CSV table of N, CA and C in Angstrom, one decimal:
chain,number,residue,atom,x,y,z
A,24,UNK,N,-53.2,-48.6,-118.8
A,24,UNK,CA,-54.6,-48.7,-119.2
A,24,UNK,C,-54.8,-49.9,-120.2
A,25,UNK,N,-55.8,-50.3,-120.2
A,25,UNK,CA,-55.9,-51.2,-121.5
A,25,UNK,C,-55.8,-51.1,-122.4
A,26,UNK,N,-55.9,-49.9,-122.9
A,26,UNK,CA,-55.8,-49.3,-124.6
A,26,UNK,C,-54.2,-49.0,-124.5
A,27,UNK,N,-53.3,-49.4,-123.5
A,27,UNK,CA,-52.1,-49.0,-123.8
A,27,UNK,C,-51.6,-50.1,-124.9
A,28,UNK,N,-50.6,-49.6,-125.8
A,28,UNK,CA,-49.7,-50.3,-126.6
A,28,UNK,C,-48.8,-50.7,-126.1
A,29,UNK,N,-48.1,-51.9,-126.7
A,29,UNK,CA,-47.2,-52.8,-126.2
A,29,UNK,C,-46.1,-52.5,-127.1
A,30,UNK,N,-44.7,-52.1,-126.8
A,30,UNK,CA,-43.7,-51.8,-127.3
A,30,UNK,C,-42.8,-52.6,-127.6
A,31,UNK,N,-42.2,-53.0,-128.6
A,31,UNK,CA,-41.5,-53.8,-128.5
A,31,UNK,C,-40.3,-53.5,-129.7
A,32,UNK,N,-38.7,-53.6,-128.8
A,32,UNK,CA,-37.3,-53.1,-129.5
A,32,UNK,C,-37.3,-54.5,-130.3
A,33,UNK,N,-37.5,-54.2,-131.8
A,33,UNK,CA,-37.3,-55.3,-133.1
A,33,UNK,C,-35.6,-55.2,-132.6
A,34,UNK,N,-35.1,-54.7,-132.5
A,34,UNK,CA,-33.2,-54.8,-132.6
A,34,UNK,C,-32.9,-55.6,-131.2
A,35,UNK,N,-33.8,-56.1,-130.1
A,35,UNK,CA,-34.0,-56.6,-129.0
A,35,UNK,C,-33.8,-58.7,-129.3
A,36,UNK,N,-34.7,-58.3,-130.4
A,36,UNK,CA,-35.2,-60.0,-130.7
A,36,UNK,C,-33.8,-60.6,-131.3
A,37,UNK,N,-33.9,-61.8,-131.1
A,37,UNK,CA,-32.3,-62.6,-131.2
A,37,UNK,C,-33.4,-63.8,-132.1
A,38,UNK,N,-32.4,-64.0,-133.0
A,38,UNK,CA,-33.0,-64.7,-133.9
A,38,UNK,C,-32.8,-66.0,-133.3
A,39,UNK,N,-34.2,-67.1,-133.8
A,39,UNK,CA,-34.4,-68.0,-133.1
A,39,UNK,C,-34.6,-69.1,-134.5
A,40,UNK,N,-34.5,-70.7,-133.8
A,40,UNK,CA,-34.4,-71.9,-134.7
A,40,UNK,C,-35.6,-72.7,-134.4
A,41,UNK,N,-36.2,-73.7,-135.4
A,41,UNK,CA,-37.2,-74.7,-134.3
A,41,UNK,C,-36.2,-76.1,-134.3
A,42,UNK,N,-35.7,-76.3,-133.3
A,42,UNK,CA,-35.1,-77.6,-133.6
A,42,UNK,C,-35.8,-79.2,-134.7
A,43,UNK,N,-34.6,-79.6,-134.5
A,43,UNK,CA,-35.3,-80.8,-135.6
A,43,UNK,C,-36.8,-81.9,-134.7
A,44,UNK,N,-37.6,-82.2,-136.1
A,44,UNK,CA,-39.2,-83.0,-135.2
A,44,UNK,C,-39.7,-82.1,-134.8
A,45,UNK,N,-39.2,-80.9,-134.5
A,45,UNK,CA,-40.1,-80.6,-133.2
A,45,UNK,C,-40.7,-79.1,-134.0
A,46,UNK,N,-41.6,-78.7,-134.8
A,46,UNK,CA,-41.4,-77.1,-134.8
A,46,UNK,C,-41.7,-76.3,-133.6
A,47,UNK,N,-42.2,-77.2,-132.6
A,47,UNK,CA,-42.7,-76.2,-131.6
A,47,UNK,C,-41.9,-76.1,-130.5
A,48,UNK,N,-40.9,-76.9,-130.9
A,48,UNK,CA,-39.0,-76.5,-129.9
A,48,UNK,C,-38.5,-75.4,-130.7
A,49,UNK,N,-38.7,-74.4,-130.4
A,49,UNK,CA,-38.0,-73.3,-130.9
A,49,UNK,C,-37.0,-72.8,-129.4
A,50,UNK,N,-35.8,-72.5,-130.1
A,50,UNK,CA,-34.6,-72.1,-129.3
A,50,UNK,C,-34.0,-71.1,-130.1
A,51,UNK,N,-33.7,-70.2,-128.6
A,51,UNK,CA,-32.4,-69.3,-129.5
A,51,UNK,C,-31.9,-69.5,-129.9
A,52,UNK,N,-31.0,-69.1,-131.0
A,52,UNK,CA,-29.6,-69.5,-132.1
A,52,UNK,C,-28.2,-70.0,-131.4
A,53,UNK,N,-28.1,-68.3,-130.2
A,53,UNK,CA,-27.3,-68.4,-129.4
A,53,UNK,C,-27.0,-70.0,-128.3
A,54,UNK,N,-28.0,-70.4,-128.0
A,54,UNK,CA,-28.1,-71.8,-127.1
A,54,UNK,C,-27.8,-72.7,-127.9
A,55,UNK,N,-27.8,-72.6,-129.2
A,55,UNK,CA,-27.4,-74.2,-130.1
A,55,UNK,C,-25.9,-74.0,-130.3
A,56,UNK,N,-25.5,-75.7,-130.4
A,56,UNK,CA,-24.4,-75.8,-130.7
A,56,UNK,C,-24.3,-75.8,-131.9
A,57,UNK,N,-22.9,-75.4,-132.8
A,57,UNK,CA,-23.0,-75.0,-134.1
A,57,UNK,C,-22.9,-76.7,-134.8
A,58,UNK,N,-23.6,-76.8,-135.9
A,58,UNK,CA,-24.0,-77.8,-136.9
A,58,UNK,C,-23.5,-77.5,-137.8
A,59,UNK,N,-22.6,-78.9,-138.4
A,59,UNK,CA,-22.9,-78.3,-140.2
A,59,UNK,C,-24.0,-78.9,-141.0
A,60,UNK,N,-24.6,-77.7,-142.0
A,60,UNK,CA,-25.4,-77.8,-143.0
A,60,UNK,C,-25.2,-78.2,-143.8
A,61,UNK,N,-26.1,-79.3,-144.4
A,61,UNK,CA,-25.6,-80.0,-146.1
A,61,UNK,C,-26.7,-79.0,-147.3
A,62,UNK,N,-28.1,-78.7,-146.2
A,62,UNK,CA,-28.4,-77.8,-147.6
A,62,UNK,C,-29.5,-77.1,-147.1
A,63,UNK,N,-29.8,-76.0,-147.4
A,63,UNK,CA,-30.8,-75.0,-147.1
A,63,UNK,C,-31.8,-74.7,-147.7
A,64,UNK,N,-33.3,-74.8,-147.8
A,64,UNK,CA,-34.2,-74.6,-148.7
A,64,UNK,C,-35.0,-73.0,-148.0
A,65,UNK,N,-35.1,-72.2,-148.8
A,65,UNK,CA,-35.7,-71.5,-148.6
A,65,UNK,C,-37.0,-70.6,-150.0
A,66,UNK,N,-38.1,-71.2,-148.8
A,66,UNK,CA,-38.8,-71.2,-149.7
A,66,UNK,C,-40.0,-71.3,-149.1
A,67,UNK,N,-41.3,-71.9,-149.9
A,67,UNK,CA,-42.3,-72.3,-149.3
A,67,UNK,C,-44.0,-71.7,-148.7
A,68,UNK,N,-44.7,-71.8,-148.5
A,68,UNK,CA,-46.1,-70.9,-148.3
A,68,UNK,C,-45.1,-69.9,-147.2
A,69,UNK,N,-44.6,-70.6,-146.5
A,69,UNK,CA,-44.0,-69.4,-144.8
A,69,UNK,C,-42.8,-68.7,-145.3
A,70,UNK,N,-42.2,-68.9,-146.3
A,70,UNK,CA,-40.8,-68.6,-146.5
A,70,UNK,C,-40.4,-68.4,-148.1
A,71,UNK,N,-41.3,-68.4,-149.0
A,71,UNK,CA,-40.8,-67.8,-150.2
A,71,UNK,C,-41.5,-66.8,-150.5
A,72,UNK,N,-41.6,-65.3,-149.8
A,72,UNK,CA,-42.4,-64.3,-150.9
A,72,UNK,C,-41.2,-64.0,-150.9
A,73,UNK,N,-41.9,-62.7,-152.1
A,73,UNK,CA,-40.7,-62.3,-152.5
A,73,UNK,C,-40.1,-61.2,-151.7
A,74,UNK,N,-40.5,-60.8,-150.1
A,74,UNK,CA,-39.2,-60.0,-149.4
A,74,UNK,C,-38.1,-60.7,-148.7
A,75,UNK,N,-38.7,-61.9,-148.6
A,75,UNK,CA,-38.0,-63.1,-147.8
A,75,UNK,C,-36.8,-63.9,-149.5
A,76,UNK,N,-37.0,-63.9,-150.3
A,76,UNK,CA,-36.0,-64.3,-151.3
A,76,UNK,C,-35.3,-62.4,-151.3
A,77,UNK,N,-35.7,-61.1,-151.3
A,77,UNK,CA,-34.8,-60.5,-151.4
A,77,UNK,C,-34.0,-60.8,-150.2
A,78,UNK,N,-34.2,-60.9,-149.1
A,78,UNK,CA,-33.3,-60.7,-148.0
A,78,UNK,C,-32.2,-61.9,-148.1
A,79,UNK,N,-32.7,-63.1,-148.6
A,79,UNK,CA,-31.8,-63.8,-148.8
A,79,UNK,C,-30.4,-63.7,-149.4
A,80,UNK,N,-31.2,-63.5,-151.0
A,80,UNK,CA,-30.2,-62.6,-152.0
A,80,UNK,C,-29.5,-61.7,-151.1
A,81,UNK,N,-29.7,-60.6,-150.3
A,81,UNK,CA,-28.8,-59.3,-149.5
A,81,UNK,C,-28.1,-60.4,-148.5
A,82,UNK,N,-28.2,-61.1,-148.2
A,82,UNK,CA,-27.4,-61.7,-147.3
A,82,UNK,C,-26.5,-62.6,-148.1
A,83,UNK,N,-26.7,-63.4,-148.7
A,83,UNK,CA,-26.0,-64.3,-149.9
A,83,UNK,C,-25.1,-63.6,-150.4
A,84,UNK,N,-25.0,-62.1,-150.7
A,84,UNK,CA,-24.3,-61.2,-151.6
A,84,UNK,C,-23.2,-60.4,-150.4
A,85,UNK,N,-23.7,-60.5,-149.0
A,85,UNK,CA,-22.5,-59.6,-148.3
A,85,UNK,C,-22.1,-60.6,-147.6
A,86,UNK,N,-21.9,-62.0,-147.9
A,86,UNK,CA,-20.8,-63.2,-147.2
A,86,UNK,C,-20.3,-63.7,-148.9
A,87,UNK,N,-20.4,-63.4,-149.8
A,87,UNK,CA,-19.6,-63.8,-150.6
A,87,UNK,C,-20.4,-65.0,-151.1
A,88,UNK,N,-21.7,-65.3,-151.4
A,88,UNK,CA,-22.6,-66.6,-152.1
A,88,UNK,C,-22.9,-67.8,-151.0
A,89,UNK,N,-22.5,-68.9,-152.1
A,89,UNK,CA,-23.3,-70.3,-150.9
A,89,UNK,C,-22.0,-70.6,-151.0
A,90,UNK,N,-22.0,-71.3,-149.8
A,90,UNK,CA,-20.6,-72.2,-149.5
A,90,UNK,C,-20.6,-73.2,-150.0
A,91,UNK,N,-19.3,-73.9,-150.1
A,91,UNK,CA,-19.1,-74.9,-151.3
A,91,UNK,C,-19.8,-76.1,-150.8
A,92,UNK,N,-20.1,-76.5,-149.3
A,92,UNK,CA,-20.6,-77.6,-149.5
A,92,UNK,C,-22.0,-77.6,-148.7
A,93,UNK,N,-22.4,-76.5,-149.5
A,93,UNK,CA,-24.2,-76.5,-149.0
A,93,UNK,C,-24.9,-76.4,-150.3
A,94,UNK,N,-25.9,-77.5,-150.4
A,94,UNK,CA,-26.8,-77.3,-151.4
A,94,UNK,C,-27.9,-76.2,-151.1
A,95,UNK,N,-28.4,-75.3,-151.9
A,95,UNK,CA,-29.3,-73.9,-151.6
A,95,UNK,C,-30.5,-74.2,-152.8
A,96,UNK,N,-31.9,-74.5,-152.1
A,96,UNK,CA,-32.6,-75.0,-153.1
A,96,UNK,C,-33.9,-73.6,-152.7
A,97,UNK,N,-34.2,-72.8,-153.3
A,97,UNK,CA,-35.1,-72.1,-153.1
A,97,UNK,C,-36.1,-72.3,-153.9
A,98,UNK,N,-37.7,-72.0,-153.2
A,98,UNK,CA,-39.1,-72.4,-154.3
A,98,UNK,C,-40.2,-71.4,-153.8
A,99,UNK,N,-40.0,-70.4,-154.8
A,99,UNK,CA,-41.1,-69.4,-154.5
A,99,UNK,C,-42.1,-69.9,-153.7
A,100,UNK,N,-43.1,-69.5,-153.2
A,100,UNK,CA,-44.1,-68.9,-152.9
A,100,UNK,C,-45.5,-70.0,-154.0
A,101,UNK,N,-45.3,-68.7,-155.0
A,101,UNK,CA,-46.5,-68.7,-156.2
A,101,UNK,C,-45.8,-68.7,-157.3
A,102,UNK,N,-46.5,-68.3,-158.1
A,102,UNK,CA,-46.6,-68.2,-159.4
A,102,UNK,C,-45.7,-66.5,-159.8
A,103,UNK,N,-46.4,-65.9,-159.1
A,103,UNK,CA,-46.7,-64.3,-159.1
A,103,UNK,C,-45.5,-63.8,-158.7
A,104,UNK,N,-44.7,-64.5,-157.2
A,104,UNK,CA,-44.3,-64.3,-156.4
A,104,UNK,C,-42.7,-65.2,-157.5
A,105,UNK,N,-42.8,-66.2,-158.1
A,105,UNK,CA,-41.8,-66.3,-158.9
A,105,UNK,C,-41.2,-65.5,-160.0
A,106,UNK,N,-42.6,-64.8,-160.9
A,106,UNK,CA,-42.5,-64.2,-161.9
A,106,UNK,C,-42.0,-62.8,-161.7
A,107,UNK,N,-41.9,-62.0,-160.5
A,107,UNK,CA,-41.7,-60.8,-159.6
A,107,UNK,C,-40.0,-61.1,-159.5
A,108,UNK,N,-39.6,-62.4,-158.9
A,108,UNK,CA,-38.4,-62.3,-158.3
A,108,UNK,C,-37.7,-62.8,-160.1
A,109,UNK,N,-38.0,-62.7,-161.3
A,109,UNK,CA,-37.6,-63.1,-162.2
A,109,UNK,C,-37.8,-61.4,-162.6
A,110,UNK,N,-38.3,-60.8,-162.9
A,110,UNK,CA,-38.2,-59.3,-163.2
A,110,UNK,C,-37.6,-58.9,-162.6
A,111,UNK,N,-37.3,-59.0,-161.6
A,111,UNK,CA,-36.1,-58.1,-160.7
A,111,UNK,C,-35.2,-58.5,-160.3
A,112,UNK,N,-34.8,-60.0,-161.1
A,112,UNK,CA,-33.2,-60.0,-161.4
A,112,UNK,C,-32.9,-61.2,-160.1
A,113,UNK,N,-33.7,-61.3,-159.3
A,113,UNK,CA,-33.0,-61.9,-158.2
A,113,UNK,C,-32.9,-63.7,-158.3
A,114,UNK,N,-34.2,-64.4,-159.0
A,114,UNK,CA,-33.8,-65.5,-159.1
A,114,UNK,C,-32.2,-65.9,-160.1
A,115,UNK,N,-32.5,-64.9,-160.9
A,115,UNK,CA,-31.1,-65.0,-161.7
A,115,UNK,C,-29.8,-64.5,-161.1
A,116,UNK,N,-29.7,-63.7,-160.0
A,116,UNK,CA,-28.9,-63.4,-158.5
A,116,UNK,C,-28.3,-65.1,-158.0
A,117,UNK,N,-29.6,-65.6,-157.4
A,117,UNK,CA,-29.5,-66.7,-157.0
A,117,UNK,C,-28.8,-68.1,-157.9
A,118,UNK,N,-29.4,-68.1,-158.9
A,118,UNK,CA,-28.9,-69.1,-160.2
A,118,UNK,C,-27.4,-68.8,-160.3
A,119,UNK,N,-26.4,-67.7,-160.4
A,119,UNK,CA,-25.5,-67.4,-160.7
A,119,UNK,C,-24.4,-67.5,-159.3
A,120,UNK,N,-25.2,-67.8,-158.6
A,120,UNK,CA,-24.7,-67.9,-157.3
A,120,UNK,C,-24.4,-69.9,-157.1
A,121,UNK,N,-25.1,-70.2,-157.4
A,121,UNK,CA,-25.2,-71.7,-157.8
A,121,UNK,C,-26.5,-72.5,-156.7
A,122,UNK,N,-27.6,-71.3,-156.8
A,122,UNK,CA,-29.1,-72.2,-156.4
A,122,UNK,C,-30.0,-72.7,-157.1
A,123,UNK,N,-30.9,-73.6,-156.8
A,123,UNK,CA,-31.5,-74.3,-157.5
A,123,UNK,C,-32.5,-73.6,-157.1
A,124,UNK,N,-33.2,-73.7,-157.9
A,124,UNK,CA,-34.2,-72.8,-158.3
A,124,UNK,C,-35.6,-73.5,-158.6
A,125,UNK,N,-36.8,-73.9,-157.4
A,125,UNK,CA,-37.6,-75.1,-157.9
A,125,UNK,C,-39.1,-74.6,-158.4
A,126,UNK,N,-39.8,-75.2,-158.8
A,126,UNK,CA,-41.1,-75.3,-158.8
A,126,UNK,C,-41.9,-74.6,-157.8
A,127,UNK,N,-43.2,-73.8,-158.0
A,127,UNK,CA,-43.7,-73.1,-157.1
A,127,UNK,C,-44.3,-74.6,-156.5
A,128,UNK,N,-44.8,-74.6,-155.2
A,128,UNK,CA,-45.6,-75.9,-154.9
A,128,UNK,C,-44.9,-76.4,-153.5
A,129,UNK,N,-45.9,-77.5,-153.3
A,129,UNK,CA,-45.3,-78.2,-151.9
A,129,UNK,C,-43.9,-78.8,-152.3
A,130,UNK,N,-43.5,-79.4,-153.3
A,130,UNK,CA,-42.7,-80.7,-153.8
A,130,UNK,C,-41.3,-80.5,-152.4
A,131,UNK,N,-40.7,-79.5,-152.2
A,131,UNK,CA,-40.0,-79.4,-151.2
A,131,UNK,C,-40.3,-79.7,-150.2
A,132,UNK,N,-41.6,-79.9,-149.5
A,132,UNK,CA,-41.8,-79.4,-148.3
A,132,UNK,C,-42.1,-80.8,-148.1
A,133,UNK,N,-42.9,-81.9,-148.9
A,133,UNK,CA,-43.2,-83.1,-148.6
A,133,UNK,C,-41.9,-84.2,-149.0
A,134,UNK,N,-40.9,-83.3,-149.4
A,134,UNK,CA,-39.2,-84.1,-149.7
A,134,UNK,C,-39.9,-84.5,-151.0
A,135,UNK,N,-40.3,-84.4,-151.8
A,135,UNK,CA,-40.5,-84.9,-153.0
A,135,UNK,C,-39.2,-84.6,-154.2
A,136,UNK,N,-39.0,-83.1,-153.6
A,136,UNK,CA,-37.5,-82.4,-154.6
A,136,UNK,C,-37.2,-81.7,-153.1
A,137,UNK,N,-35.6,-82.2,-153.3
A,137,UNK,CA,-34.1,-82.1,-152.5
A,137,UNK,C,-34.2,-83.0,-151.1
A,138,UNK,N,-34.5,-84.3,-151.4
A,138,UNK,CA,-34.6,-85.0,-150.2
A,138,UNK,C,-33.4,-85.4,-149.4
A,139,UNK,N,-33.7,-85.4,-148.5
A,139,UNK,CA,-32.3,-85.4,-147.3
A,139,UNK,C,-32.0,-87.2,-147.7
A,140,UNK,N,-30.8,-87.4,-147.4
A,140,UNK,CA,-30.3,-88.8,-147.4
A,140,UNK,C,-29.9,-88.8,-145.7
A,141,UNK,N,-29.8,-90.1,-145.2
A,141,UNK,CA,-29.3,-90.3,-144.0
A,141,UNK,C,-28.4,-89.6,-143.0
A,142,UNK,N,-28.6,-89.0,-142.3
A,142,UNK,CA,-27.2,-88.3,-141.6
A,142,UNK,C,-27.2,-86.5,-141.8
A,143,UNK,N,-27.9,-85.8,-143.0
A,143,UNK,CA,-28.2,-84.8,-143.3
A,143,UNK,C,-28.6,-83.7,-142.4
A,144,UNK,N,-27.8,-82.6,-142.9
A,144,UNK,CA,-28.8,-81.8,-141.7
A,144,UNK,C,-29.5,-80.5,-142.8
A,145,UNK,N,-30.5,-80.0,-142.8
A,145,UNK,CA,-31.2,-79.1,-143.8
A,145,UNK,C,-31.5,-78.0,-142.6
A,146,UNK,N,-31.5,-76.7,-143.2
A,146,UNK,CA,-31.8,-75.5,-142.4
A,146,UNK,C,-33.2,-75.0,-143.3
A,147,UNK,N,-34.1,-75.0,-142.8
A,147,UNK,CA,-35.1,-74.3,-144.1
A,147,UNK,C,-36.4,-73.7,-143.6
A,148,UNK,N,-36.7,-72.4,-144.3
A,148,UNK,CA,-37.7,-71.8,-143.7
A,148,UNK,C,-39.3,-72.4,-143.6
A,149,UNK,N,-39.7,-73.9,-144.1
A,149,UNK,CA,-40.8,-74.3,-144.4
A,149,UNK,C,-41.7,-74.1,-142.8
A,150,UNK,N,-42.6,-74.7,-142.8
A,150,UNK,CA,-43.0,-74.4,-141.5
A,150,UNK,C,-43.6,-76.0,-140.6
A,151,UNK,N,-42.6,-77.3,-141.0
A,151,UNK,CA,-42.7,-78.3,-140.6
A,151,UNK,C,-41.3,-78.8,-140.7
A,152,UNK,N,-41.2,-79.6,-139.8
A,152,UNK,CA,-39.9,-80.2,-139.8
A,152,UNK,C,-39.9,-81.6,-139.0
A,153,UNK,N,-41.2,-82.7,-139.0
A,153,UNK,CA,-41.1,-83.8,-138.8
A,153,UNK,C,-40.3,-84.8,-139.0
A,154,UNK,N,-40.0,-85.5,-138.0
A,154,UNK,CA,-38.9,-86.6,-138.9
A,154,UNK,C,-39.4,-87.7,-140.2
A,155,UNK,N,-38.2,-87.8,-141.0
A,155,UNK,CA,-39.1,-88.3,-142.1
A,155,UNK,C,-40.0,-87.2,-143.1
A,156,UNK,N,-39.9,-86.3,-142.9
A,156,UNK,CA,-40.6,-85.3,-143.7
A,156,UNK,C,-39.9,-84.7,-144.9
A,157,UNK,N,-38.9,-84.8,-145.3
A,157,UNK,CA,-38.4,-84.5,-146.2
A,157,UNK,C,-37.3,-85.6,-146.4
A,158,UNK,N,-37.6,-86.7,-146.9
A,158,UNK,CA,-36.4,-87.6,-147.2
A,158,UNK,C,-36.2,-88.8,-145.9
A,159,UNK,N,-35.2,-89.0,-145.9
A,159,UNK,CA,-34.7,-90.0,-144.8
A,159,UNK,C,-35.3,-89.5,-143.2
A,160,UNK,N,-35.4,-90.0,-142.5
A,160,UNK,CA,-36.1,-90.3,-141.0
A,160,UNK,C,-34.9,-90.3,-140.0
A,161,UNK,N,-33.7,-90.8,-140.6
A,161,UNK,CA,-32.2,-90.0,-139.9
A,161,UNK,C,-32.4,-88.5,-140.2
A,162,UNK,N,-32.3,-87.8,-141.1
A,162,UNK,CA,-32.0,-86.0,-141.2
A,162,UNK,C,-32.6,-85.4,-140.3
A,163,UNK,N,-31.9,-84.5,-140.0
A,163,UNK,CA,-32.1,-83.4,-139.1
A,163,UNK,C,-32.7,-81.8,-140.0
A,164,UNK,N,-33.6,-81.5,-139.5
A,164,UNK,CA,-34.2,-80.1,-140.2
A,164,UNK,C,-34.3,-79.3,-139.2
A,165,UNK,N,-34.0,-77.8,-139.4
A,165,UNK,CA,-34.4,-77.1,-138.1
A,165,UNK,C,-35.1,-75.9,-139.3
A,166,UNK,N,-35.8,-75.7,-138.6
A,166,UNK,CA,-36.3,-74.2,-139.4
A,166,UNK,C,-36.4,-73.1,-138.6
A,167,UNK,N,-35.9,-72.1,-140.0
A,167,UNK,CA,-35.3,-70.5,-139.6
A,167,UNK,C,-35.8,-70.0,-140.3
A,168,UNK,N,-35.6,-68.3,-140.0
A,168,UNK,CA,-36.2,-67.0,-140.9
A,168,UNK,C,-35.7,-67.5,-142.3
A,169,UNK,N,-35.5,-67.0,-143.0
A,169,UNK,CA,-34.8,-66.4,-145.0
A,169,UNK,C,-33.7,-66.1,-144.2
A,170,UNK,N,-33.5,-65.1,-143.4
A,170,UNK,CA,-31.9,-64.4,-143.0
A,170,UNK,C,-31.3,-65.4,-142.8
A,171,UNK,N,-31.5,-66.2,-141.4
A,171,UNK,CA,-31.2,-67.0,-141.4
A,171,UNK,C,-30.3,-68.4,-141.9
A,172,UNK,N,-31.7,-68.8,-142.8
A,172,UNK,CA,-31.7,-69.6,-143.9
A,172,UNK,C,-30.3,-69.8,-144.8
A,173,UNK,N,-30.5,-68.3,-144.9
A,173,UNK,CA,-28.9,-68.1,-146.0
A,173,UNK,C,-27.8,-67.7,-145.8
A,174,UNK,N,-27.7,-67.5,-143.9
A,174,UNK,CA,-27.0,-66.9,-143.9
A,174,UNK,C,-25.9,-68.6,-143.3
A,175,UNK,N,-26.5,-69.5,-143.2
A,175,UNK,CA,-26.3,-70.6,-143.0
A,175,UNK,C,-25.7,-71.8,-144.7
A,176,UNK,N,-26.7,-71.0,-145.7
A,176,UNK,CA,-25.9,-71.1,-146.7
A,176,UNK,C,-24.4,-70.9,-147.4
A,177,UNK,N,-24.8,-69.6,-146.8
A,177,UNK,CA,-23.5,-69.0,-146.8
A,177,UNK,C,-22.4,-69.4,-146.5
A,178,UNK,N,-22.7,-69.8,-144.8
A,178,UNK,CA,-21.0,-70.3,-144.1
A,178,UNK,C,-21.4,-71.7,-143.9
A,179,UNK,N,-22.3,-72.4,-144.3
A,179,UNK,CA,-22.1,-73.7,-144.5
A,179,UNK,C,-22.2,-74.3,-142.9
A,180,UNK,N,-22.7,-73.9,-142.1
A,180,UNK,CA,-23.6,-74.3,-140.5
A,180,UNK,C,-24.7,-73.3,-139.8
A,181,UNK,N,-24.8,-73.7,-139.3
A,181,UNK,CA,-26.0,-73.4,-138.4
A,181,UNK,C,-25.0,-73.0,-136.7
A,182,UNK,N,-24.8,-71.8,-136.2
A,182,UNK,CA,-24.0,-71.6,-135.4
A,182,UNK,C,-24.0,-70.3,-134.4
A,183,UNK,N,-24.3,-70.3,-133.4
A,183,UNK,CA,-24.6,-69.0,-132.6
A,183,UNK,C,-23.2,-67.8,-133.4
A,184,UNK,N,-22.3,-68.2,-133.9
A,184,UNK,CA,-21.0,-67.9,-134.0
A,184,UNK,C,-20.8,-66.8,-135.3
A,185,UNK,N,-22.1,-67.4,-136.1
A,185,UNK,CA,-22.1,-67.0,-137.7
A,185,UNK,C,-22.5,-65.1,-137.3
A,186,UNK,N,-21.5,-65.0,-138.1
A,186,UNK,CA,-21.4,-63.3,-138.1
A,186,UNK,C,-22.8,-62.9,-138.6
């Protein structure tokens, strides 16, 4: 009938990437070949509240932190949304972990703070990923969930592979 609901198994969905330039090339995880990542931003209007920095944090904390050679630049949300994840311990989770911790605001999203240098590859939950958009016009961006995001911090690529 038309008033029927549409069901759908959440433990069904396979987490997905938007390849780089393109946000609207979104691909499975599983179909990419594994990358390494030089730094992960997670953050942003699409990607910093604050359930999307806890999940990070829970994920950051059951692989053992950021990997040695990924920079992890997270930028709340808001204001509100930073001063929340400072009450409850998580941006100082993060800090102690060895993330940078930015300014509420675009500054990340327009490469203004943590710009890619040539050759780079960035995983980040922003919701743009044109070339030239954060830094150099060589880097590669792909954007992911927060889980994602960090879980890529974590092992230091982007990889159908990553546990």
């Amino acid at each position: 009938s038309e008033n029927a609901a549409i069901r759908i198994d959440l433990g069904s969905i396979t987490p997905r990437v938007a390849e780089p330039s393109r946000p609207d090339r979104v691909s499975p995880l599983s179909d990419l070949a594994p990358v390494q990542v030089d730094q992960v931003f997670i953050g942003s209007c699409a990607g910093g509240r604050l359930e999307d920095i806890h999940k990070a944090v829970t994920v950051l904390r059951r692989h053992g932190g950021i990997h040695a050679g990924v920079r992890l630049l997270v930028g709340p949300a808001s204001r509100e949304v930073a001063q929340a994840a400072q009450a409850t311990g998580l941006l100082d989770a993060l800090i102690d972990m060895g993330a940078v911790v930015l300014p509420t605001g675009c500054g990340a999203c327009m490469g203004r703070l943590g710009a890619l240098a040539p050759g780079e590859v960035a995983v980040s939950t922003q919701n743009r990923n044109f070339v030239g958009r954060v830094g150099s016009p060589e880097a590669r961006i792909y954007l992911a969930s927060p889980e994602t995001a960090a879980l890529c911090a974590a092992t230091g690529q982007l990889s159908p592979e990553t546990p």
